[in-house]
Amino acid sequence: LVGTLCLFHIGGSGGILPFCAHFPICQWYLRDLDENVAQKKRPHFHFDLWFCLTLQNWVLDFGRPIIMIVLPLEWFPLNKPSAGDCFHMAYNVITPFLMLKLIERSPRVLPRSAVYLCIITFVMGASIHLVGDSINHRLILSGYQLHLSVRENPIIKDLKPTSLIDSFELLYYYDEQLGHLMWYIPFFIILFIYFTGCFTKAEEQKKIPVTGWLLMGPSALYYWYLVTEGQITELFLLTFLAMVAVVIHQQRKGLSPDSNGLFLFCSFSITVLLVAMWVVFLWNDPVLRNKYPGLIYVPEPWSYYTLHIRNH
């Protein structure tokens, strides 16, 4: 009945439209038709979202410590939020919003409850990191060395009482471990969930436009920074291997990644290569080797900066 009534509206008849407008179910049906028409007119490759996500990642995340180095200390007293803190606050709001918009654009219905839970955890983890990283930056201004452990740092190892050192180690745990895990695990889960819906048989939907190829380099380079500085190599590799498994599984059904899925997959592939090159470059560094023991050796870029660049 709803479809029959609304056919008059689709066919151009104006007499039945006012009658239909009185019924909520008809209003819902017409609104859904309008949304479907708008979705068909929208380009399949989500350049606007990928561009905004990449831009704000570079400016608000990567640029956060740089802006604190560039701007004069007199502008931001140590007992007040710094410019980097403001960048981090903006990141904690804009990133989950963009990721929700990305999920909305998915051609398939995705598990919304899992997405919302990941978004909530993401915001909580990024907020924990905001506090820890803010205090950590103030320690750097006082002489804290990122390439050394907490107890080996000159400004901390002689603190009295010694229980204060335990407090700084707890701060480091919240900043570099718990905060990163609660921040990055839901981040990559959301990207993976989105990726599982990016498969199609239509050949025209598999082509990445030129703008997408141009954006792929900055996107992959940022993920390299995220993996190395966030110390989440294992998490990233697990996500990438899961994506490879999904691609193999879907290809058996005759499906291939569309332009958005291919963009994400290629960006991650380039990131794997960049991380491998970074590890090879610093493979024989004895100081960084001492700070990053274990099977997986991936030094942080800012540790390399404080060790080899800042003093020069």
mmCIF file of C-alpha atoms in Angstrom:
data_model
loop_
_atom_site.group_PDB
_atom_site.id
_atom_site.type_symbol
_atom_site.label_atom_id
_atom_site.label_comp_id
_atom_site.label_asym_id
_atom_site.label_seq_id
_atom_site.Cartn_x
_atom_site.Cartn_y
_atom_site.Cartn_z
ATOM 1 C CA LEU A 1 0.000 0.000 0.000
ATOM 2 C CA VAL A 2 2.805 2.415 0.931
ATOM 3 C CA GLY A 3 4.650 1.617 -2.272
ATOM 4 C CA THR A 4 1.497 2.097 -4.372
ATOM 5 C CA LEU A 5 0.656 5.443 -2.779
ATOM 6 C CA CYS A 6 4.198 6.715 -3.115
ATOM 7 C CA LEU A 7 4.419 5.704 -6.760
ATOM 8 C CA PHE A 8 2.217 8.713 -7.465
ATOM 9 C CA HIS A 9 4.863 10.892 -5.819
ATOM 10 C CA ILE A 10 7.656 9.237 -7.805
ATOM 11 C CA GLY A 11 5.723 9.551 -11.045
ATOM 12 C CA GLY A 12 5.259 13.269 -10.534
ATOM 13 C CA SER A 13 1.609 13.356 -9.367
ATOM 14 C CA GLY A 14 1.114 16.103 -6.824
ATOM 15 C CA GLY A 15 -2.395 15.214 -5.714
ATOM 16 C CA ILE A 16 -1.537 12.175 -3.608
ATOM 17 C CA LEU A 17 1.559 13.716 -1.940
ATOM 18 C CA PRO A 18 -0.317 15.829 0.607
ATOM 19 C CA PHE A 19 -2.436 12.790 1.432
ATOM 20 C CA CYS A 20 0.708 10.641 1.934
ATOM 21 C CA ALA A 21 2.339 13.257 4.119
ATOM 22 C CA HIS A 22 -0.230 12.620 6.867
ATOM 23 C CA PHE A 23 1.012 9.051 7.412
ATOM 24 C CA PRO A 24 4.306 8.570 9.316
ATOM 25 C CA ILE A 25 5.071 5.330 7.481
ATOM 26 C CA CYS A 26 4.725 7.162 4.157
ATOM 27 C CA GLN A 27 6.994 9.929 5.403
ATOM 28 C CA TRP A 28 9.604 7.333 6.323
ATOM 29 C CA TYR A 29 9.271 5.644 2.924
ATOM 30 C CA LEU A 30 9.689 8.902 0.993
ATOM 31 C CA ARG A 31 12.618 9.980 3.138
ATOM 32 C CA ASP A 32 14.309 6.611 2.542
ATOM 33 C CA LEU A 33 13.820 7.012 -1.204
ATOM 34 C CA ASP A 34 15.399 10.475 -1.112
ATOM 35 C CA GLU A 35 18.378 9.142 0.854
ATOM 36 C CA ASN A 36 18.873 6.316 -1.646
ATOM 37 C CA VAL A 37 18.809 8.789 -4.566
ATOM 38 C CA ALA A 38 21.348 11.012 -2.792
ATOM 39 C CA GLN A 39 23.571 8.014 -2.076
ATOM 40 C CA LYS A 40 23.534 6.965 -5.731
ATOM 41 C CA LYS A 41 24.550 10.496 -6.804
ATOM 42 C CA ARG A 42 27.463 10.553 -4.302
ATOM 43 C CA PRO A 43 30.854 9.390 -5.690
ATOM 44 C CA HIS A 44 31.674 5.866 -4.571
ATOM 45 C CA PHE A 45 35.190 6.792 -3.389
ATOM 46 C CA HIS A 46 34.901 8.752 -0.129
ATOM 47 C CA PHE A 47 37.623 11.279 -0.933
ATOM 48 C CA ASP A 48 36.140 13.911 1.383
ATOM 49 C CA LEU A 49 36.289 11.642 4.426
ATOM 50 C CA TRP A 50 39.689 10.129 3.618
ATOM 51 C CA PHE A 51 41.133 13.590 3.001
ATOM 52 C CA CYS A 52 39.706 15.037 6.230
ATOM 53 C CA LEU A 53 40.850 12.005 8.220
ATOM 54 C CA THR A 54 44.385 12.170 6.804
ATOM 55 C CA LEU A 55 44.630 15.952 7.204
ATOM 56 C CA GLN A 56 43.489 16.027 10.816
ATOM 57 C CA ASN A 57 45.735 13.044 11.648
ATOM 58 C CA TRP A 58 48.779 14.930 10.364
ATOM 59 C CA VAL A 59 47.827 18.282 11.886
ATOM 60 C CA LEU A 60 46.288 17.284 15.221
ATOM 61 C CA ASP A 61 48.261 14.109 16.017
ATOM 62 C CA PHE A 62 51.634 14.339 14.298
ATOM 63 C CA GLY A 63 51.692 18.133 14.527
ATOM 64 C CA ARG A 64 50.851 18.137 18.235
ATOM 65 C CA PRO A 65 54.407 17.747 19.617
ATOM 66 C CA ILE A 66 55.825 19.943 16.841
ATOM 67 C CA ILE A 67 53.588 22.896 17.685
ATOM 68 C CA MET A 68 54.712 22.646 21.307
ATOM 69 C CA ILE A 69 58.339 22.851 20.180
ATOM 70 C CA VAL A 70 57.795 25.750 17.758
ATOM 71 C CA LEU A 71 55.634 28.065 19.883
ATOM 72 C CA PRO A 72 57.351 30.085 22.662
ATOM 73 C CA LEU A 73 57.007 28.631 26.148
ATOM 74 C CA GLU A 74 55.900 32.026 27.474
ATOM 75 C CA TRP A 75 52.628 31.688 25.616
ATOM 76 C CA PHE A 76 51.649 28.513 27.471
ATOM 77 C CA PRO A 77 52.658 28.320 31.157
ATOM 78 C CA LEU A 78 53.506 24.834 32.393
ATOM 79 C CA ASN A 79 50.528 24.841 34.766
ATOM 80 C CA LYS A 80 48.071 25.524 31.915
ATOM 81 C CA PRO A 81 47.026 23.481 28.862
ATOM 82 C CA SER A 82 49.471 23.844 25.978
ATOM 83 C CA ALA A 83 48.759 24.234 22.259
ATOM 84 C CA GLY A 84 49.470 20.511 21.877
ATOM 85 C CA ASP A 85 46.827 19.733 24.511
ATOM 86 C CA CYS A 86 44.283 21.766 22.534
ATOM 87 C CA PHE A 87 45.249 19.855 19.381
ATOM 88 C CA HIS A 88 44.743 16.585 21.251
ATOM 89 C CA MET A 89 41.306 17.684 22.519
ATOM 90 C CA ALA A 90 40.260 18.544 18.966
ATOM 91 C CA TYR A 91 41.580 15.172 17.742
ATOM 92 C CA ASN A 92 39.538 13.337 20.401
ATOM 93 C CA VAL A 93 36.358 14.929 19.022
ATOM 94 C CA ILE A 94 36.965 15.088 15.257
ATOM 95 C CA THR A 95 38.408 11.599 14.731
ATOM 96 C CA PRO A 96 35.487 9.597 16.198
ATOM 97 C CA PHE A 97 33.065 11.845 14.297
ATOM 98 C CA LEU A 98 34.831 11.149 10.984
ATOM 99 C CA MET A 99 34.971 7.431 11.712
ATOM 100 C CA LEU A 100 31.240 7.365 12.409
ATOM 101 C CA LYS A 101 30.631 9.143 9.090
ATOM 102 C CA LEU A 102 32.854 6.541 7.407
ATOM 103 C CA ILE A 103 30.757 3.726 8.880
ATOM 104 C CA GLU A 104 27.584 5.491 7.685
ATOM 105 C CA ARG A 105 28.934 5.498 4.128
ATOM 106 C CA SER A 106 29.563 1.747 4.143
ATOM 107 C CA PRO A 107 27.625 0.002 1.354
ATOM 108 C CA ARG A 108 26.712 -2.785 3.779
ATOM 109 C CA VAL A 109 25.000 -2.798 7.146
ATOM 110 C CA LEU A 110 27.686 -3.096 9.821
ATOM 111 C CA PRO A 111 27.314 -4.081 13.520
ATOM 112 C CA ARG A 112 26.490 -0.682 15.005
ATOM 113 C CA SER A 113 26.690 -1.828 18.648
ATOM 114 C CA ALA A 114 30.299 -2.940 18.135
ATOM 115 C CA VAL A 115 31.095 0.346 16.389
ATOM 116 C CA TYR A 116 29.585 2.459 19.179
ATOM 117 C CA LEU A 117 31.426 0.457 21.841
ATOM 118 C CA CYS A 118 34.694 0.955 19.960
ATOM 119 C CA ILE A 119 34.063 4.689 19.624
ATOM 120 C CA ILE A 120 33.406 5.026 23.372
ATOM 121 C CA THR A 121 36.576 3.080 24.216
ATOM 122 C CA PHE A 122 38.546 5.093 21.664
ATOM 123 C CA VAL A 123 37.537 8.412 23.230
ATOM 124 C CA MET A 124 38.325 7.138 26.723
ATOM 125 C CA GLY A 125 41.767 5.832 25.710
ATOM 126 C CA ALA A 126 42.653 8.987 23.783
ATOM 127 C CA SER A 127 41.591 11.081 26.789
ATOM 128 C CA ILE A 128 43.823 9.035 29.121
ATOM 129 C CA HIS A 129 46.676 9.591 26.684
ATOM 130 C CA LEU A 130 45.916 13.320 26.575
ATOM 131 C CA VAL A 131 46.622 13.700 30.296
ATOM 132 C CA GLY A 132 49.690 11.449 30.340
ATOM 133 C CA ASP A 133 51.195 12.983 27.216
ATOM 134 C CA SER A 134 50.629 16.520 28.506
ATOM 135 C CA ILE A 135 52.618 15.809 31.690
ATOM 136 C CA ASN A 136 55.231 13.904 29.701
ATOM 137 C CA HIS A 137 55.844 16.947 27.493
ATOM 138 C CA ARG A 138 56.446 19.102 30.561
ATOM 139 C CA LEU A 139 58.978 16.545 31.770
ATOM 140 C CA ILE A 140 60.764 16.769 28.401
ATOM 141 C CA LEU A 141 61.065 20.537 28.843
ATOM 142 C CA SER A 142 62.714 19.827 32.206
ATOM 143 C CA GLY A 143 65.301 17.466 30.709
ATOM 144 C CA TYR A 144 63.501 14.121 30.467
ATOM 145 C CA GLN A 145 65.151 11.824 27.881
ATOM 146 C CA LEU A 146 62.706 9.786 25.803
ATOM 147 C CA HIS A 147 65.336 7.263 24.743
ATOM 148 C CA LEU A 148 65.887 6.255 28.398
ATOM 149 C CA SER A 149 63.568 4.332 30.709
ATOM 150 C CA VAL A 150 61.797 6.150 33.549
ATOM 151 C CA ARG A 151 64.197 4.976 36.277
ATOM 152 C CA GLU A 152 67.273 5.735 34.150
ATOM 153 C CA ASN A 153 66.323 9.365 33.468
ATOM 154 C CA PRO A 154 68.636 11.864 35.222
ATOM 155 C CA ILE A 155 65.784 14.081 36.468
ATOM 156 C CA ILE A 156 63.885 11.141 38.011
ATOM 157 C CA LYS A 157 66.369 8.564 39.290
ATOM 158 C CA ASP A 158 67.452 10.759 42.259
ATOM 159 C CA LEU A 159 63.942 11.753 43.381
ATOM 160 C CA LYS A 160 63.159 11.524 47.109
ATOM 161 C CA PRO A 161 61.218 9.730 48.397
ATOM 162 C CA THR A 162 61.791 6.909 45.924
ATOM 163 C CA SER A 163 58.060 6.166 45.846
ATOM 164 C CA LEU A 164 57.748 9.165 43.517
ATOM 165 C CA ILE A 165 59.549 7.132 40.875
ATOM 166 C CA ASP A 166 56.770 4.534 41.089
ATOM 167 C CA SER A 167 54.252 7.327 40.467
ATOM 168 C CA PHE A 168 56.099 8.398 37.315
ATOM 169 C CA GLU A 169 56.224 4.793 36.139
ATOM 170 C CA LEU A 170 52.453 4.612 36.648
ATOM 171 C CA LEU A 171 52.124 7.791 34.611
ATOM 172 C CA TYR A 172 54.238 6.210 31.866
ATOM 173 C CA TYR A 173 52.035 3.093 31.962
ATOM 174 C CA TYR A 174 48.853 5.145 31.503
ATOM 175 C CA ASP A 175 50.437 7.246 28.747
ATOM 176 C CA GLU A 176 52.370 4.721 26.672
ATOM 177 C CA GLN A 177 50.600 1.428 27.377
ATOM 178 C CA LEU A 178 47.016 1.554 28.659
ATOM 179 C CA GLY A 179 46.187 4.795 26.870
ATOM 180 C CA HIS A 180 47.633 3.530 23.587
ATOM 181 C CA LEU A 181 45.845 0.183 23.810
ATOM 182 C CA MET A 182 42.444 1.734 24.580
ATOM 183 C CA TRP A 183 43.065 4.280 21.829
ATOM 184 C CA TYR A 184 44.426 2.133 19.013
ATOM 185 C CA ILE A 185 42.668 -1.225 19.447
ATOM 186 C CA PRO A 186 39.177 0.234 18.816
ATOM 187 C CA PHE A 187 40.650 2.469 16.086
ATOM 188 C CA PHE A 188 41.877 -0.509 14.064
ATOM 189 C CA ILE A 189 38.789 -2.584 14.880
ATOM 190 C CA ILE A 190 36.593 0.140 13.357
ATOM 191 C CA LEU A 191 38.766 0.312 10.234
ATOM 192 C CA PHE A 192 38.645 -3.480 9.941
ATOM 193 C CA ILE A 193 34.859 -3.582 10.383
ATOM 194 C CA TYR A 194 34.537 -0.924 7.693
ATOM 195 C CA PHE A 195 36.899 -2.853 5.416
ATOM 196 C CA THR A 196 34.774 -6.018 5.627
ATOM 197 C CA GLY A 197 31.929 -4.123 3.953
ATOM 198 C CA CYS A 198 34.066 -2.795 1.082
ATOM 199 C CA PHE A 199 33.704 -5.640 -1.434
ATOM 200 C CA THR A 200 31.895 -5.644 -4.729
ATOM 201 C CA LYS A 201 31.577 -7.348 -8.134
ATOM 202 C CA ALA A 202 31.079 -4.077 -10.029
ATOM 203 C CA GLU A 203 34.268 -3.240 -11.925
ATOM 204 C CA GLU A 204 33.547 0.497 -11.985
ATOM 205 C CA GLN A 205 33.560 0.581 -8.168
ATOM 206 C CA LYS A 206 37.041 -0.973 -7.935
ATOM 207 C CA LYS A 207 38.923 1.920 -9.524
ATOM 208 C CA ILE A 208 40.716 4.386 -7.241
ATOM 209 C CA PRO A 209 40.595 7.922 -8.683
ATOM 210 C CA VAL A 210 43.758 9.972 -9.154
ATOM 211 C CA THR A 211 42.989 11.942 -5.991
ATOM 212 C CA GLY A 212 42.919 8.684 -4.057
ATOM 213 C CA TRP A 213 46.344 7.625 -5.337
ATOM 214 C CA LEU A 214 47.749 11.048 -4.413
ATOM 215 C CA LEU A 215 46.295 10.753 -0.920
ATOM 216 C CA MET A 216 47.630 7.228 -0.386
ATOM 217 C CA GLY A 217 51.229 8.335 0.302
ATOM 218 C CA PRO A 218 50.433 10.772 3.138
ATOM 219 C CA SER A 219 47.946 8.280 4.574
ATOM 220 C CA ALA A 220 50.462 5.410 4.628
ATOM 221 C CA LEU A 221 53.193 7.649 6.052
ATOM 222 C CA TYR A 222 50.921 8.683 8.910
ATOM 223 C CA TYR A 223 50.110 5.053 9.703
ATOM 224 C CA TRP A 224 53.875 4.425 9.839
ATOM 225 C CA TYR A 225 54.164 7.179 12.438
ATOM 226 C CA LEU A 226 51.155 5.795 14.327
ATOM 227 C CA VAL A 227 52.575 2.261 14.443
ATOM 228 C CA THR A 228 56.113 3.240 15.427
ATOM 229 C CA GLU A 229 55.359 6.046 17.880
ATOM 230 C CA GLY A 230 52.380 4.216 19.375
ATOM 231 C CA GLN A 231 54.360 0.968 19.729
ATOM 232 C CA ILE A 232 51.492 -1.045 18.266
ATOM 233 C CA THR A 233 53.357 -3.114 15.687
ATOM 234 C CA GLU A 234 51.735 -6.371 16.790
ATOM 235 C CA LEU A 235 48.238 -4.863 16.679
ATOM 236 C CA PHE A 236 48.819 -3.358 13.243
ATOM 237 C CA LEU A 237 50.235 -6.592 11.810
ATOM 238 C CA LEU A 238 47.298 -8.589 13.194
ATOM 239 C CA THR A 239 44.879 -6.131 11.591
ATOM 240 C CA PHE A 240 46.717 -6.292 8.269
ATOM 241 C CA LEU A 241 46.831 -10.098 8.280
ATOM 242 C CA ALA A 242 43.111 -10.188 9.104
ATOM 243 C CA MET A 243 42.475 -7.912 6.115
ATOM 244 C CA VAL A 244 44.534 -10.233 3.887
ATOM 245 C CA ALA A 245 42.469 -13.195 5.128
ATOM 246 C CA VAL A 246 39.219 -11.348 4.370
ATOM 247 C CA VAL A 247 40.428 -10.512 0.847
ATOM 248 C CA ILE A 248 41.293 -14.162 0.163
ATOM 249 C CA HIS A 249 37.938 -15.323 1.567
ATOM 250 C CA GLN A 250 35.927 -12.804 -0.463
ATOM 251 C CA GLN A 251 37.820 -13.546 -3.677
ATOM 252 C CA ARG A 252 36.624 -17.143 -3.432
ATOM 253 C CA LYS A 253 33.104 -15.696 -3.661
ATOM 254 C CA GLY A 254 34.013 -13.636 -6.694
ATOM 255 C CA LEU A 255 34.231 -10.364 -4.744
ATOM 256 C CA SER A 256 37.097 -7.868 -4.690
ATOM 257 C CA PRO A 257 37.774 -4.722 -2.622
ATOM 258 C CA ASP A 258 36.064 -1.615 -3.944
ATOM 259 C CA SER A 259 37.918 1.692 -4.293
ATOM 260 C CA ASN A 260 37.654 2.498 -0.570
ATOM 261 C CA GLY A 261 38.714 -0.955 0.565
ATOM 262 C CA LEU A 262 41.567 -0.968 -1.949
ATOM 263 C CA PHE A 263 42.717 2.461 -0.731
ATOM 264 C CA LEU A 264 42.821 1.249 2.867
ATOM 265 C CA PHE A 265 44.500 -2.046 1.968
ATOM 266 C CA CYS A 266 47.180 -0.394 -0.186
ATOM 267 C CA SER A 267 47.847 2.220 2.502
ATOM 268 C CA PHE A 268 48.428 -0.537 5.064
ATOM 269 C CA SER A 269 50.647 -2.451 2.618
ATOM 270 C CA ILE A 270 52.882 0.596 2.122
ATOM 271 C CA THR A 271 52.953 1.094 5.899
ATOM 272 C CA VAL A 272 54.293 -2.441 6.396
ATOM 273 C CA LEU A 273 57.109 -1.637 3.970
ATOM 274 C CA LEU A 274 57.917 1.672 5.721
ATOM 275 C CA VAL A 275 58.028 0.031 9.154
ATOM 276 C CA ALA A 276 60.383 -2.661 7.837
ATOM 277 C CA MET A 277 62.691 0.004 6.366
ATOM 278 C CA TRP A 278 62.656 1.919 9.675
ATOM 279 C CA VAL A 279 63.655 -1.188 11.629
ATOM 280 C CA VAL A 280 66.489 -1.984 9.217
ATOM 281 C CA PHE A 281 67.751 1.608 9.435
ATOM 282 C CA LEU A 282 68.060 1.466 13.256
ATOM 283 C CA TRP A 283 68.869 -2.220 13.607
ATOM 284 C CA ASN A 284 72.361 -1.712 15.069
ATOM 285 C CA ASP A 285 71.641 1.281 17.337
ATOM 286 C CA PRO A 286 72.854 0.137 20.806
ATOM 287 C CA VAL A 287 71.005 2.784 22.852
ATOM 288 C CA LEU A 288 67.630 2.180 21.225
ATOM 289 C CA ARG A 289 68.241 -1.559 21.353
ATOM 290 C CA ASN A 290 68.587 -1.234 25.116
ATOM 291 C CA LYS A 291 65.301 0.671 25.469
ATOM 292 C CA TYR A 292 63.327 -1.595 23.135
ATOM 293 C CA PRO A 293 64.318 -5.170 24.031
ATOM 294 C CA GLY A 294 62.321 -8.173 22.970
ATOM 295 C CA LEU A 295 61.468 -10.035 19.809
ATOM 296 C CA ILE A 296 59.861 -7.098 17.956
ATOM 297 C CA TYR A 297 62.217 -4.120 17.761
ATOM 298 C CA VAL A 298 60.502 -0.954 16.500
ATOM 299 C CA PRO A 299 61.946 2.288 17.955
ATOM 300 C CA GLU A 300 59.804 5.390 18.401
ATOM 301 C CA PRO A 301 60.578 8.331 16.082
ATOM 302 C CA TRP A 302 60.634 10.818 18.967
ATOM 303 C CA SER A 303 63.126 8.655 20.851
ATOM 304 C CA TYR A 304 65.337 8.792 17.782
ATOM 305 C CA TYR A 305 64.837 12.576 17.714
ATOM 306 C CA THR A 306 65.926 13.139 21.334
ATOM 307 C CA LEU A 307 68.888 10.790 20.912
ATOM 308 C CA HIS A 308 70.330 11.814 17.531
ATOM 309 C CA ILE A 309 68.778 15.103 16.389
ATOM 310 C CA ARG A 310 67.831 17.443 19.248
ATOM 311 C CA ASN A 311 71.347 17.900 20.621
ATOM 312 C CA HIS A 312 72.666 18.742 17.146
#
